[in-house]
């Protein structure tokens, strides 16, 4: 009798603990979906949670894999330089923002540092975190309020509704880049710059390019500062999703902006802002911040069934390969049934921890090897996203 009573008491206690855990899990889920804004009411949080739950349930009932991630290959090497100043970031299933109807978004970023690796490394550690925070602050796509109107939000509408949805994405990306630029005053170790001993150089002279892509089932959103680049391969053709911010004659708008701010473009080993920086937009570079902005140019592209892959890379690749050639090689490699195992990156390279063998990994390695064979003189970082997988 005593033994059976003890067992019943133990079972009751376990059941109570399970119920407490479930309630706590639901509270955490509702707070996360609220996006941390702190201004929404409890009813709005509950409605947001119900909307997300309904979307997930619908995906499961239709047999769609809600958490399916595309195959991604990466490669990042120092190349012919002694120091490595590039950094890459791959974050599948970054978050489930309301603006994407609580479905997962995938984040990819390439950062090419100058004046040291500090800012690029900081972007690798912080950019996706800031992007997640900004996306989670945005409401459900459509009227901007949580709950209700689910049928109207099944697809982006035309006219004002679609433009309003695009503007929400753009605002989130702009705010992310702005916060990232403000965070350059800290180190990846968590210390303030003036207290940190990780770097002996003046960090006000450091900066980085940044090209990030947010992948959803319907769209590709790209934000870019600097000369790293994102290119979409569609039906075997290259579709540029970003444009380099180099101080060149073909960017007269950038030249005009710099001069309007009181800056100068001096030709010293090429066109440079104040004779120092060869690009007109970047993260960091505090000493040139009056002329070099961190505001990104943003493209919003609707996905198409003919999309084959997305390539993000630093200028170490694009200096020696054109958009068209890179897409031609990538498409041919991705169409191969069996990846070339000899194209796998060496164990010591960044990106060697990716899942191998895969066509996307072989493609990234092949593009890198081709850039090296063409005498690229810079660090080379490549991300290839297989959009057919």
CSV table of C-alpha atoms in Angstrom, one decimal:
chain,number,residue,atom,x,y,z
A,1,UNK,CA,0.0,0.0,0.0
A,2,UNK,CA,2.7,2.4,0.9
A,3,UNK,CA,4.6,1.6,-2.3
A,4,UNK,CA,1.6,2.2,-4.5
A,5,UNK,CA,0.7,5.4,-2.7
A,6,UNK,CA,4.3,6.7,-3.2
A,7,UNK,CA,4.1,5.8,-6.9
A,8,UNK,CA,0.8,7.7,-7.3
A,9,UNK,CA,2.3,10.8,-5.5
A,10,UNK,CA,5.4,10.6,-7.8
A,11,UNK,CA,3.2,10.3,-10.9
A,12,UNK,CA,1.1,13.3,-9.8
A,13,UNK,CA,4.2,15.3,-9.1
A,14,UNK,CA,5.7,14.5,-12.6
A,15,UNK,CA,2.4,15.5,-14.2
A,16,UNK,CA,2.4,18.8,-12.4
A,17,UNK,CA,5.9,19.5,-13.5
A,18,UNK,CA,5.0,18.7,-17.1
A,19,UNK,CA,2.1,21.1,-17.0
A,20,UNK,CA,4.3,23.9,-15.5
A,21,UNK,CA,6.9,23.4,-18.2
A,22,UNK,CA,4.2,23.5,-20.9
A,23,UNK,CA,2.7,26.8,-19.5
A,24,UNK,CA,6.2,28.3,-19.3
A,25,UNK,CA,7.0,27.2,-22.9
A,26,UNK,CA,3.8,28.9,-24.1
A,27,UNK,CA,4.6,32.1,-22.3
A,28,UNK,CA,8.1,32.2,-23.8
A,29,UNK,CA,6.7,31.5,-27.2
A,30,UNK,CA,4.2,34.4,-26.9
A,31,UNK,CA,6.9,36.8,-25.7
A,32,UNK,CA,9.2,35.8,-28.6
A,33,UNK,CA,6.4,36.3,-31.2
A,34,UNK,CA,5.6,39.7,-29.7
A,35,UNK,CA,9.1,40.8,-31.1
A,36,UNK,CA,10.2,42.3,-27.8
A,37,UNK,CA,8.4,45.6,-28.5
A,38,UNK,CA,6.9,45.7,-25.1
A,39,UNK,CA,4.1,48.0,-26.2
A,40,UNK,CA,1.5,45.4,-27.4
A,41,UNK,CA,-1.3,44.2,-25.2
A,42,UNK,CA,-1.8,40.7,-24.0
A,43,UNK,CA,-4.7,40.2,-26.4
A,44,UNK,CA,-2.5,41.3,-29.3
A,45,UNK,CA,0.2,38.8,-28.2
A,46,UNK,CA,-2.3,36.0,-28.0
A,47,UNK,CA,-3.7,36.9,-31.5
A,48,UNK,CA,-0.2,36.9,-32.9
A,49,UNK,CA,0.5,33.5,-31.3
A,50,UNK,CA,-2.8,32.1,-32.7
A,51,UNK,CA,-1.9,33.4,-36.2
A,52,UNK,CA,1.5,31.8,-36.2
A,53,UNK,CA,0.1,28.6,-34.8
A,54,UNK,CA,-2.5,28.5,-37.5
A,55,UNK,CA,0.1,29.0,-40.2
A,56,UNK,CA,2.3,26.2,-38.9
A,57,UNK,CA,-0.7,23.9,-38.6
A,58,UNK,CA,-1.6,24.6,-42.2
A,59,UNK,CA,1.9,23.8,-43.4
A,60,UNK,CA,1.9,20.5,-41.5
A,61,UNK,CA,-1.5,19.5,-42.8
A,62,UNK,CA,-0.5,20.3,-46.4
A,63,UNK,CA,2.7,18.2,-46.0
A,64,UNK,CA,5.0,21.2,-46.5
A,65,UNK,CA,8.2,21.1,-44.5
A,66,UNK,CA,8.0,24.3,-42.4
A,67,UNK,CA,11.6,24.2,-41.4
A,68,UNK,CA,13.1,23.0,-44.7
A,69,UNK,CA,16.4,24.8,-45.4
A,70,UNK,CA,18.1,25.2,-48.8
A,71,UNK,CA,21.4,23.5,-49.4
A,72,UNK,CA,24.3,25.9,-48.8
A,73,UNK,CA,27.9,25.7,-49.7
A,74,UNK,CA,30.6,28.1,-48.4
A,75,UNK,CA,34.3,28.8,-48.9
A,76,UNK,CA,36.4,31.5,-47.3
A,77,UNK,CA,40.2,31.6,-47.9
A,78,UNK,CA,43.0,34.2,-47.4
A,79,UNK,CA,44.2,33.6,-50.9
A,80,UNK,CA,47.5,35.4,-51.7
A,81,UNK,CA,47.2,37.7,-48.7
A,82,UNK,CA,48.9,37.1,-45.4
A,83,UNK,CA,46.0,38.3,-43.3
A,84,UNK,CA,42.4,37.1,-43.4
A,85,UNK,CA,39.9,40.0,-43.2
A,86,UNK,CA,36.8,38.4,-44.7
A,87,UNK,CA,34.0,36.8,-42.7
A,88,UNK,CA,30.8,34.9,-43.7
A,89,UNK,CA,27.6,34.1,-41.9
A,90,UNK,CA,25.0,31.4,-42.7
A,91,UNK,CA,22.0,31.3,-40.5
A,92,UNK,CA,19.2,29.0,-41.8
A,93,UNK,CA,15.9,29.3,-40.0
A,94,UNK,CA,17.0,32.6,-38.4
A,95,UNK,CA,13.5,33.4,-37.1
A,96,UNK,CA,9.8,33.3,-37.8
A,97,UNK,CA,8.7,36.9,-38.1
A,98,UNK,CA,5.1,38.0,-38.5
A,99,UNK,CA,5.9,39.8,-41.7
A,100,UNK,CA,6.7,36.4,-43.2
A,101,UNK,CA,3.5,34.9,-41.7
A,102,UNK,CA,5.5,33.2,-39.0
A,103,UNK,CA,7.4,31.0,-41.5
A,104,UNK,CA,11.2,30.7,-41.2
A,105,UNK,CA,13.5,33.1,-43.0
A,106,UNK,CA,17.1,32.2,-43.9
A,107,UNK,CA,20.0,34.7,-43.5
A,108,UNK,CA,23.3,34.8,-45.4
A,109,UNK,CA,26.0,37.4,-45.2
A,110,UNK,CA,29.5,38.2,-46.6
A,111,UNK,CA,31.7,40.8,-44.9
A,112,UNK,CA,35.0,42.1,-46.3
A,113,UNK,CA,37.0,44.0,-43.8
A,114,UNK,CA,39.6,46.7,-44.4
A,115,UNK,CA,42.0,48.2,-41.9
A,116,UNK,CA,41.9,44.9,-40.0
A,117,UNK,CA,39.5,42.0,-39.4
A,118,UNK,CA,37.7,43.6,-36.4
A,119,UNK,CA,34.6,45.0,-38.1
A,120,UNK,CA,34.0,42.0,-40.4
A,121,UNK,CA,34.3,39.7,-37.4
A,122,UNK,CA,31.9,41.9,-35.4
A,123,UNK,CA,29.4,41.8,-38.3
A,124,UNK,CA,29.6,38.0,-38.4
A,125,UNK,CA,28.8,37.8,-34.7
A,126,UNK,CA,26.1,40.5,-34.5
A,127,UNK,CA,24.5,41.3,-37.8
A,128,UNK,CA,22.1,38.3,-37.9
A,129,UNK,CA,21.1,38.9,-34.2
A,130,UNK,CA,20.2,42.5,-35.0
A,131,UNK,CA,18.3,41.4,-38.1
A,132,UNK,CA,16.3,38.9,-36.1
A,133,UNK,CA,15.4,41.6,-33.6
A,134,UNK,CA,14.3,44.0,-36.3
A,135,UNK,CA,12.2,41.5,-38.2
A,136,UNK,CA,10.5,40.2,-35.1
A,137,UNK,CA,9.4,43.8,-34.3
A,138,UNK,CA,7.4,44.0,-37.5
A,139,UNK,CA,3.8,42.9,-37.5
A,140,UNK,CA,2.0,40.4,-39.7
A,141,UNK,CA,2.3,41.2,-43.4
A,142,UNK,CA,-0.7,43.2,-44.6
A,143,UNK,CA,-2.5,45.8,-42.4
A,144,UNK,CA,0.4,45.7,-39.9
A,145,UNK,CA,-1.7,44.4,-37.0
A,146,UNK,CA,-1.7,41.0,-35.4
A,147,UNK,CA,-4.6,38.5,-35.7
A,148,UNK,CA,-7.5,38.5,-38.1
A,149,UNK,CA,-7.5,39.0,-41.9
A,150,UNK,CA,-5.4,35.8,-42.4
A,151,UNK,CA,-7.1,35.1,-45.8
A,152,UNK,CA,-6.2,38.6,-47.0
A,153,UNK,CA,-2.5,38.0,-46.1
A,154,UNK,CA,-2.1,34.6,-47.9
A,155,UNK,CA,-0.2,36.4,-50.7
A,156,UNK,CA,1.2,39.8,-51.0
A,157,UNK,CA,-1.4,41.9,-52.7
A,158,UNK,CA,-0.9,44.5,-55.5
A,159,UNK,CA,-0.6,48.2,-55.3
A,160,UNK,CA,-0.5,49.9,-51.9
A,161,UNK,CA,-0.6,46.7,-49.9
A,162,UNK,CA,2.4,45.2,-51.6
A,163,UNK,CA,4.4,48.4,-51.4
A,164,UNK,CA,3.6,48.7,-47.7
A,165,UNK,CA,4.9,45.2,-47.1
A,166,UNK,CA,8.1,45.9,-49.0
A,167,UNK,CA,8.6,49.0,-47.1
A,168,UNK,CA,8.4,47.1,-43.8
A,169,UNK,CA,11.2,44.8,-45.0
A,170,UNK,CA,13.3,47.7,-46.1
A,171,UNK,CA,12.9,49.5,-42.8
A,172,UNK,CA,14.0,46.4,-40.9
A,173,UNK,CA,17.1,46.0,-43.1
A,174,UNK,CA,18.0,49.8,-42.8
A,175,UNK,CA,17.6,49.7,-39.0
A,176,UNK,CA,19.7,46.6,-38.8
A,177,UNK,CA,22.6,48.2,-40.7
A,178,UNK,CA,22.3,51.4,-38.7
A,179,UNK,CA,22.5,49.5,-35.4
A,180,UNK,CA,25.4,47.4,-36.7
A,181,UNK,CA,27.3,50.6,-37.6
A,182,UNK,CA,26.7,52.0,-34.1
A,183,UNK,CA,27.9,48.7,-32.5
A,184,UNK,CA,31.4,49.0,-34.1
A,185,UNK,CA,32.5,50.8,-30.9
A,186,UNK,CA,32.5,47.4,-29.2
A,187,UNK,CA,34.8,44.4,-29.8
A,188,UNK,CA,33.7,40.8,-30.4
A,189,UNK,CA,35.0,40.0,-27.0
A,190,UNK,CA,32.3,42.2,-25.5
A,191,UNK,CA,34.6,45.0,-24.3
A,192,UNK,CA,34.4,48.6,-25.3
A,193,UNK,CA,37.1,49.6,-27.8
A,194,UNK,CA,39.0,51.8,-25.5
A,195,UNK,CA,39.2,48.9,-22.9
A,196,UNK,CA,39.9,46.1,-25.4
A,197,UNK,CA,43.4,44.8,-26.0
A,198,UNK,CA,42.5,42.4,-28.8
A,199,UNK,CA,43.7,44.9,-31.5
A,200,UNK,CA,46.6,47.3,-31.4
A,201,UNK,CA,45.5,49.3,-34.4
A,202,UNK,CA,43.2,52.3,-34.2
A,203,UNK,CA,39.7,50.8,-34.8
A,204,UNK,CA,38.3,54.1,-36.0
A,205,UNK,CA,40.3,53.3,-39.2
A,206,UNK,CA,38.7,49.9,-39.6
A,207,UNK,CA,35.5,49.1,-41.6
A,208,UNK,CA,33.8,46.4,-43.6
A,209,UNK,CA,31.6,45.8,-46.6
A,210,UNK,CA,28.4,44.0,-45.9
A,211,UNK,CA,26.1,42.1,-48.3
A,212,UNK,CA,23.3,40.2,-46.6
A,213,UNK,CA,20.4,38.2,-48.2
A,214,UNK,CA,17.2,37.2,-46.5
A,215,UNK,CA,15.5,34.3,-48.2
A,216,UNK,CA,11.8,33.6,-47.9
A,217,UNK,CA,9.6,31.2,-49.9
A,218,UNK,CA,8.4,34.1,-52.1
A,219,UNK,CA,11.2,36.8,-52.0
A,220,UNK,CA,14.9,37.5,-51.8
A,221,UNK,CA,15.7,40.7,-49.9
A,222,UNK,CA,19.3,42.0,-50.2
A,223,UNK,CA,21.0,44.8,-48.4
A,224,UNK,CA,24.4,46.0,-49.4
A,225,UNK,CA,27.1,48.5,-48.6
A,226,UNK,CA,30.5,48.3,-50.2
A,227,UNK,CA,31.8,46.1,-53.0
A,228,UNK,CA,30.8,42.6,-51.9
A,229,UNK,CA,28.0,41.4,-54.2
A,230,UNK,CA,24.9,39.2,-54.5
A,231,UNK,CA,23.9,37.7,-57.8
A,232,UNK,CA,20.9,35.5,-58.6
A,233,UNK,CA,21.2,32.8,-61.3
A,234,UNK,CA,17.8,32.6,-63.1
A,235,UNK,CA,17.4,30.2,-66.0
A,236,UNK,CA,21.2,30.2,-66.5
A,237,UNK,CA,21.4,34.0,-66.6
A,238,UNK,CA,22.9,36.4,-64.0
A,239,UNK,CA,20.5,38.8,-62.3
A,240,UNK,CA,22.5,41.3,-60.1
A,241,UNK,CA,20.8,41.9,-56.7
A,242,UNK,CA,23.3,44.5,-55.5
A,243,UNK,CA,25.6,47.1,-57.1
A,244,UNK,CA,29.1,47.9,-55.9
A,245,UNK,CA,29.7,51.1,-54.0
A,246,UNK,CA,33.0,51.9,-55.5
A,247,UNK,CA,34.1,55.4,-56.2
A,248,UNK,CA,34.0,54.9,-60.0
A,249,UNK,CA,32.7,57.0,-62.9
A,250,UNK,CA,29.8,54.5,-63.4
A,251,UNK,CA,28.4,55.5,-59.9
A,252,UNK,CA,27.9,59.2,-60.6
A,253,UNK,CA,25.2,59.2,-57.9
A,254,UNK,CA,27.7,58.2,-55.3
A,255,UNK,CA,30.2,60.8,-56.4
A,256,UNK,CA,27.5,63.5,-56.3
A,257,UNK,CA,26.4,62.4,-52.8
A,258,UNK,CA,30.0,62.5,-51.4
A,259,UNK,CA,30.6,66.0,-52.9
A,260,UNK,CA,27.3,67.2,-51.6
A,261,UNK,CA,28.5,66.2,-48.1
A,262,UNK,CA,31.7,68.3,-48.5
A,263,UNK,CA,33.9,65.3,-49.3
A,264,UNK,CA,36.5,64.9,-52.1
A,265,UNK,CA,37.4,62.0,-54.4
A,266,UNK,CA,41.2,61.9,-54.8
A,267,UNK,CA,42.8,59.6,-57.3
A,268,UNK,CA,45.6,57.9,-55.4
A,269,UNK,CA,46.1,54.3,-56.6
A,270,UNK,CA,42.5,54.6,-58.0
A,271,UNK,CA,39.6,56.8,-57.0
A,272,UNK,CA,39.3,57.1,-53.2
A,273,UNK,CA,37.2,59.1,-50.7
A,274,UNK,CA,39.6,61.7,-49.3
A,275,UNK,CA,42.4,59.7,-51.0
A,276,UNK,CA,41.9,56.9,-48.4
A,277,UNK,CA,38.9,54.6,-49.0
A,278,UNK,CA,38.1,53.0,-52.3
A,279,UNK,CA,34.3,52.6,-51.6
A,280,UNK,CA,31.6,55.1,-50.8
A,281,UNK,CA,29.5,53.0,-48.3
A,282,UNK,CA,30.7,50.8,-45.5
A,283,UNK,CA,30.1,49.7,-41.9
A,284,UNK,CA,32.5,51.4,-39.6
A,285,UNK,CA,35.2,53.9,-40.9
A,286,UNK,CA,34.3,56.4,-38.2
A,287,UNK,CA,36.9,58.9,-39.4
A,288,UNK,CA,35.2,59.1,-42.8
A,289,UNK,CA,31.6,58.8,-41.5
A,290,UNK,CA,30.7,62.3,-42.8
A,291,UNK,CA,31.1,61.1,-46.3
A,292,UNK,CA,31.0,57.3,-46.2
A,293,UNK,CA,27.5,56.2,-45.1
A,294,UNK,CA,26.3,52.9,-43.7
A,295,UNK,CA,22.8,53.2,-45.2
A,296,UNK,CA,22.4,50.1,-47.5
A,297,UNK,CA,20.9,49.9,-50.9
A,298,UNK,CA,18.1,47.3,-50.8
A,299,UNK,CA,16.7,45.2,-53.5
A,300,UNK,CA,13.4,43.2,-53.2
A,301,UNK,CA,13.1,40.4,-55.7
A,302,UNK,CA,10.2,38.0,-56.2
A,303,UNK,CA,11.4,34.4,-56.5
A,304,UNK,CA,10.7,32.5,-59.8
A,305,UNK,CA,10.5,28.7,-60.5
A,306,UNK,CA,13.5,29.2,-62.9
A,307,UNK,CA,15.8,30.5,-60.1
A,308,UNK,CA,18.7,28.1,-59.7
A,309,UNK,CA,21.1,29.6,-57.2
A,310,UNK,CA,22.1,32.7,-55.2
A,311,UNK,CA,25.8,33.7,-55.0
A,312,UNK,CA,27.1,36.0,-52.4
A,313,UNK,CA,30.9,36.8,-52.5
A,314,UNK,CA,33.5,39.3,-51.7
A,315,UNK,CA,35.4,41.3,-54.3
A,316,UNK,CA,38.2,38.7,-54.3
A,317,UNK,CA,35.9,36.7,-56.6
A,318,UNK,CA,34.2,39.5,-58.5
A,319,UNK,CA,37.5,41.2,-59.4
A,320,UNK,CA,38.4,38.3,-61.6
A,321,UNK,CA,35.0,36.7,-62.5
A,322,UNK,CA,32.1,38.4,-64.2
A,323,UNK,CA,28.5,37.9,-63.0
A,324,UNK,CA,27.7,35.9,-66.1
A,325,UNK,CA,30.7,33.6,-65.9
A,326,UNK,CA,30.1,32.9,-62.2
A,327,UNK,CA,26.5,32.0,-62.8
A,328,UNK,CA,27.3,29.8,-65.8
A,329,UNK,CA,29.8,27.8,-63.8
A,330,UNK,CA,27.5,27.6,-60.8
A,331,UNK,CA,24.6,26.4,-62.8
A,332,UNK,CA,26.6,23.7,-64.6
A,333,UNK,CA,28.0,22.5,-61.3
A,334,UNK,CA,24.7,22.4,-59.6
A,335,UNK,CA,23.2,20.4,-62.5
A,336,UNK,CA,25.7,17.7,-62.0
A,337,UNK,CA,24.3,14.6,-60.4
A,338,UNK,CA,27.4,13.7,-58.4
A,339,UNK,CA,29.5,16.5,-56.9
A,340,UNK,CA,33.2,16.7,-57.6
A,341,UNK,CA,34.8,15.5,-54.3
A,342,UNK,CA,38.2,16.8,-55.4
A,343,UNK,CA,36.7,20.3,-55.3
A,344,UNK,CA,36.1,20.1,-51.6
A,345,UNK,CA,37.9,22.8,-49.6
A,346,UNK,CA,40.9,22.0,-47.5
A,347,UNK,CA,40.2,21.1,-43.9
A,348,UNK,CA,41.8,24.3,-42.5
A,349,UNK,CA,39.6,26.7,-44.5
A,350,UNK,CA,36.5,28.5,-43.2
A,351,UNK,CA,33.5,26.6,-44.5
A,352,UNK,CA,35.1,23.2,-44.4
A,353,UNK,CA,32.7,22.3,-41.6
A,354,UNK,CA,29.7,22.4,-44.0
A,355,UNK,CA,27.9,19.2,-45.0
A,356,UNK,CA,29.8,17.3,-47.7
A,357,UNK,CA,29.6,16.2,-50.3
A,358,UNK,CA,26.9,18.6,-51.8
A,359,UNK,CA,26.6,20.3,-55.1
A,360,UNK,CA,26.5,23.7,-53.5
A,361,UNK,CA,29.6,23.1,-51.5
A,362,UNK,CA,31.4,21.9,-54.6
A,363,UNK,CA,30.2,25.0,-56.5
A,364,UNK,CA,31.6,27.4,-53.8
A,365,UNK,CA,34.9,25.5,-53.9
A,366,UNK,CA,35.1,25.5,-57.7
A,367,UNK,CA,34.4,29.3,-57.9
A,368,UNK,CA,37.1,29.9,-55.3
A,369,UNK,CA,39.7,27.8,-57.1
A,370,UNK,CA,38.9,29.5,-60.4
A,371,UNK,CA,39.4,32.9,-58.8
A,372,UNK,CA,42.7,31.8,-57.4
A,373,UNK,CA,43.7,30.4,-60.8
A,374,UNK,CA,42.9,33.8,-62.3
A,375,UNK,CA,45.4,35.4,-59.8
A,376,UNK,CA,42.9,37.1,-57.5
A,377,UNK,CA,45.0,39.2,-55.1
A,378,UNK,CA,42.4,39.5,-52.3
A,379,UNK,CA,40.7,37.3,-49.7
A,380,UNK,CA,38.0,35.2,-51.3
A,381,UNK,CA,34.7,34.4,-49.6
A,382,UNK,CA,31.8,32.7,-51.4
A,383,UNK,CA,28.3,31.5,-50.4
A,384,UNK,CA,26.3,29.5,-52.9
A,385,UNK,CA,22.6,28.8,-52.0
A,386,UNK,CA,20.9,26.1,-54.1
A,387,UNK,CA,17.4,27.4,-54.7
A,388,UNK,CA,16.3,24.2,-56.3
A,389,UNK,CA,17.0,22.1,-53.2
